[in-house]
Amino acid sequence: FNSITAGQKECLKDLLGSLKDNRAQVREASFDLVQAFLKLISNREEATRKELYLMICNKAKADITSNDVLSLHASILIVEAVLTHSPPDFLPEQYGEICESVFKCREHKNVQIKKSIVVLIPKLASYSIPTFLAKFLQQAMAFILDFILKKAIKERGTGFVALGCLCKIL
């Protein structure tokens, strides 16, 4: 049983694809649209909602291993949106895999990727606090502290905010 039409799938594919645009303004607007889309589908019947969440997550998982900066950034943004707007019971079996994939990207040279990961870390922690504490806290703290110590002054604020949010959550 497939409750999503081909037109809806194509629209979602285009929306997620726009997160890879070269222009930062287009990516930011696309991120806002993805979040609005996720808010809208939260009111749908459970089967439709899960199918859409899975499509979105599969797209993120496919791109998170990419060497392309735009694809990787899009994937991190998608993960952030899904963690923010999906129900707590949606990702239990995928949560560890998503965290591991995100933390593999922490050595990326692109500042935007690193900054996006720093912003994402508190959301990862809040989604499953026990799992995060047991498996990912040490790497998360090391990454945020390294980001704070090695980045230019204008970038450090992001690290301090993430650190504060992480402390509040945990």
Short mmCIF file of N, CA, C and O in Angstrom, two decimals, residues 60-61 64 74-84 98 102 120 124:
data_model
loop_
_atom_site.label_atom_id
_atom_site.label_comp_id
_atom_site.label_asym_id
_atom_site.label_seq_id
_atom_site.Cartn_x
_atom_site.Cartn_y
_atom_site.Cartn_z
N ALA A 60 18.79 11.60 3.20
CA ALA A 60 19.86 12.12 4.05
C ALA A 60 20.97 11.09 4.21
O ALA A 60 22.16 11.41 4.10
N LYS A 61 20.59 9.83 4.45
CA LYS A 61 21.60 8.78 4.64
C LYS A 61 22.40 8.54 3.36
O LYS A 61 23.59 8.26 3.43
N ILE A 64 24.94 11.64 3.10
CA ILE A 64 25.84 11.98 4.19
C ILE A 64 27.24 11.38 4.00
O ILE A 64 28.19 11.84 4.59
N ALA A 74 23.47 19.48 2.70
CA ALA A 74 22.03 19.21 2.56
C ALA A 74 21.61 18.06 3.47
O ALA A 74 20.57 18.13 4.14
N SER A 75 22.43 17.02 3.52
CA SER A 75 22.12 15.87 4.35
C SER A 75 22.08 16.24 5.83
O SER A 75 21.17 15.82 6.57
N ILE A 76 23.01 17.05 6.27
CA ILE A 76 23.04 17.48 7.68
C ILE A 76 21.80 18.33 7.98
O ILE A 76 21.18 18.18 9.04
N LEU A 77 21.42 19.19 7.06
CA LEU A 77 20.22 20.01 7.24
C LEU A 77 18.96 19.15 7.31
O LEU A 77 18.07 19.40 8.13
N ILE A 78 18.91 18.12 6.48
CA ILE A 78 17.75 17.22 6.49
C ILE A 78 17.67 16.49 7.83
O ILE A 78 16.60 16.38 8.42
N VAL A 79 18.81 16.00 8.31
CA VAL A 79 18.83 15.31 9.60
C VAL A 79 18.35 16.26 10.70
O VAL A 79 17.53 15.88 11.55
N GLU A 80 18.82 17.50 10.67
CA GLU A 80 18.39 18.48 11.67
C GLU A 80 16.87 18.68 11.63
O GLU A 80 16.20 18.68 12.67
N ALA A 81 16.33 18.82 10.44
CA ALA A 81 14.89 19.03 10.30
C ALA A 81 14.10 17.82 10.78
O ALA A 81 13.09 17.96 11.48
N VAL A 82 14.55 16.63 10.43
CA VAL A 82 13.83 15.42 10.84
C VAL A 82 13.88 15.25 12.36
O VAL A 82 12.87 14.94 13.00
N LEU A 83 15.05 15.50 12.95
CA LEU A 83 15.16 15.38 14.41
C LEU A 83 14.27 16.39 15.12
O LEU A 83 13.72 16.11 16.17
N THR A 84 14.13 17.55 14.53
CA THR A 84 13.32 18.61 15.13
C THR A 84 11.83 18.32 15.03
O THR A 84 11.08 18.63 15.95
N ILE A 98 22.69 7.26 12.22
CA ILE A 98 22.72 8.67 11.84
C ILE A 98 23.80 9.41 12.63
O ILE A 98 24.59 10.17 12.05
N VAL A 102 27.10 11.28 11.08
CA VAL A 102 27.36 12.70 11.32
C VAL A 102 28.75 12.90 11.92
O VAL A 102 29.51 13.76 11.47
N LEU A 120 23.95 20.83 15.01
CA LEU A 120 23.16 19.60 15.04
C LEU A 120 23.35 18.79 16.33
O LEU A 120 22.42 18.11 16.78
N LEU A 124 20.80 16.12 18.21
CA LEU A 124 21.07 14.68 18.30
C LEU A 124 20.94 14.21 19.74
O LEU A 124 20.35 13.18 20.03
#
